[in-house]
Short mmCIF file of C-alpha atoms in Angstrom, two decimals:
data_model
loop_
_atom_site.label_atom_id
_atom_site.label_comp_id
_atom_site.label_asym_id
_atom_site.label_seq_id
_atom_site.Cartn_x
_atom_site.Cartn_y
_atom_site.Cartn_z
CA MET A 502 -11.69 7.51 20.71
CA VAL A 503 -12.27 7.95 16.96
CA SER A 504 -15.45 8.71 15.03
CA ASN A 505 -15.57 8.21 11.26
CA GLY A 506 -11.79 7.99 11.26
CA VAL A 507 -11.44 11.34 13.02
CA PRO A 508 -10.23 11.51 16.62
CA VAL A 509 -12.81 12.99 19.00
CA ALA A 510 -10.36 15.77 19.93
CA GLU A 511 -10.25 16.89 16.29
CA ILE A 512 -14.04 16.77 16.05
CA ALA A 513 -14.27 18.90 19.19
CA GLU A 514 -11.79 21.37 17.69
CA PHE A 515 -13.84 21.56 14.50
CA VAL A 516 -17.08 22.13 16.45
CA ALA A 517 -15.43 24.84 18.55
CA LEU A 518 -14.17 26.56 15.40
CA ARG A 519 -17.62 26.37 13.87
CA LEU A 520 -19.11 28.03 16.95
CA ASP A 521 -16.58 30.85 16.48
CA GLY A 522 -18.23 31.68 13.17
CA ASP A 523 -17.19 32.62 9.70
CA GLN A 524 -13.75 33.89 10.65
CA THR A 525 -12.76 30.21 11.05
CA LEU A 526 -13.99 29.05 7.64
CA THR A 527 -10.48 28.85 6.19
CA THR A 528 -9.19 26.95 9.21
CA ARG A 529 -12.08 24.46 9.08
CA TYR A 530 -11.59 23.99 5.35
CA GLN A 531 -7.88 23.30 5.91
CA LEU A 532 -8.69 20.77 8.64
CA LEU A 533 -10.88 18.90 6.15
CA LYS A 534 -8.17 19.05 3.47
CA ASP A 535 -5.60 17.75 5.98
CA HIS A 536 -7.95 14.90 6.92
CA GLU A 537 -8.40 14.06 3.24
CA ALA A 538 -4.63 13.96 2.71
CA ASN A 539 -4.27 11.68 5.73
CA LEU A 540 -6.96 9.32 4.43
CA LYS A 541 -5.31 9.19 1.00
CA LYS A 542 -1.99 8.28 2.60
CA GLN A 543 -3.68 5.54 4.64
CA LEU A 544 -5.32 4.20 1.47
CA ASN A 545 -2.00 4.21 -0.37
CA ASP A 546 -0.29 2.42 2.51
CA LEU A 547 -3.04 -0.23 2.50
CA GLU A 548 -2.80 -0.67 -1.27
CA GLU A 549 0.98 -1.14 -0.99
CA THR A 550 0.52 -3.69 1.79
CA LEU A 551 -2.09 -5.52 -0.29
CA SER A 552 0.19 -5.49 -3.34
CA TYR A 553 3.03 -7.03 -1.35
CA LEU A 554 0.62 -9.61 0.09
CA LYS A 555 -0.39 -10.58 -3.46
CA PHE A 556 3.28 -11.09 -4.28
CA LYS A 557 3.65 -13.39 -1.28
CA GLU A 558 0.47 -15.27 -2.30
CA TRP A 559 1.95 -15.80 -5.78
CA TYR A 560 5.18 -17.00 -4.17
CA TYR A 561 3.37 -19.66 -2.16
CA GLN A 562 0.86 -20.54 -4.90
CA THR A 563 3.69 -21.32 -7.31
CA ALA A 564 5.59 -23.24 -4.60
CA VAL A 565 2.46 -25.28 -3.81
CA GLU A 566 1.97 -26.01 -7.52
CA ALA A 567 5.62 -27.11 -7.81
CA GLY A 568 5.43 -29.06 -4.58
CA THR A 569 8.46 -27.25 -3.21
CA GLU A 570 9.62 -23.83 -2.17
CA GLU A 571 13.03 -24.59 -3.66
CA ILE A 572 11.85 -23.18 -7.02
CA HIS A 573 12.28 -19.73 -5.43
CA LEU A 574 15.57 -20.35 -3.64
CA VAL A 575 19.21 -20.15 -4.62
CA PRO A 576 20.27 -23.82 -5.00
CA GLY A 577 21.71 -25.19 -1.79
CA SER A 578 20.57 -22.26 0.33
CA GLN A 579 17.55 -20.72 2.01
CA GLU A 580 18.04 -17.43 0.15
CA VAL A 581 15.38 -16.26 -2.28
CA ILE A 582 16.66 -15.93 -5.83
CA PRO A 583 17.61 -12.35 -6.62
CA ASN A 584 15.28 -11.93 -9.61
CA LEU A 585 12.14 -13.31 -7.98
CA ALA A 586 10.39 -9.92 -7.99
CA ASN A 587 11.13 -9.69 -11.72
CA GLN A 588 9.53 -13.11 -12.23
CA TYR A 589 6.42 -11.93 -10.43
CA ALA A 590 6.39 -8.73 -12.50
CA ASP A 591 6.59 -10.88 -15.64
CA HIS A 592 3.65 -12.96 -14.35
CA LEU A 593 1.60 -9.79 -13.82
CA ARG A 594 2.52 -8.59 -17.31
CA ASP A 595 1.72 -11.98 -18.88
CA THR A 596 -1.68 -12.11 -17.16
CA ASN A 597 -2.43 -8.51 -18.11
CA GLN A 598 -2.60 -7.31 -14.50
CA LEU A 599 -1.06 -3.98 -15.43
CA ALA A 600 -2.59 -1.90 -12.64
CA GLU A 601 -1.29 -4.42 -10.10
CA LEU A 602 2.09 -4.39 -11.85
CA ASP A 603 2.23 -0.61 -11.46
CA ARG A 604 1.39 -0.86 -7.74
CA PHE A 605 3.95 -3.64 -7.26
CA GLU A 606 6.67 -1.65 -9.03
CA ASN A 607 5.96 1.29 -6.69
CA VAL A 608 6.11 -1.01 -3.66
CA ARG A 609 9.38 -2.52 -4.89
CA ASP A 610 10.84 0.92 -5.51
CA TYR A 611 9.82 2.00 -2.02
CA ARG A 612 11.21 -1.15 -0.36
CA ASN A 613 14.57 -0.71 -2.13
CA ARG A 614 15.11 2.89 -1.02
CA ASP A 615 17.79 3.63 1.55
#
């Protein structure tokens, strides 16, 4: 079970430490800092997922507008053209979506790592 994004076991640990008094202040503070770091990572992961979703939305929006998905495919195949991500990045740049461009570049960099 989780309360406010914190597992009940961690809440119980925090409460037990609090009952132990001031000698646990540093430990309790570190638990809060660790929780903050975990939440920030979760937020970043969600932002990356959302950024990739926006890319896929653009992919299908442009295909719908063209009436075919073939605009994104290597002719005669089902493979996506190699520079499609660059085309999307250009779209973001052209529409002044620079914060989204930065997020997308980070997602692309992450997805291309070994």
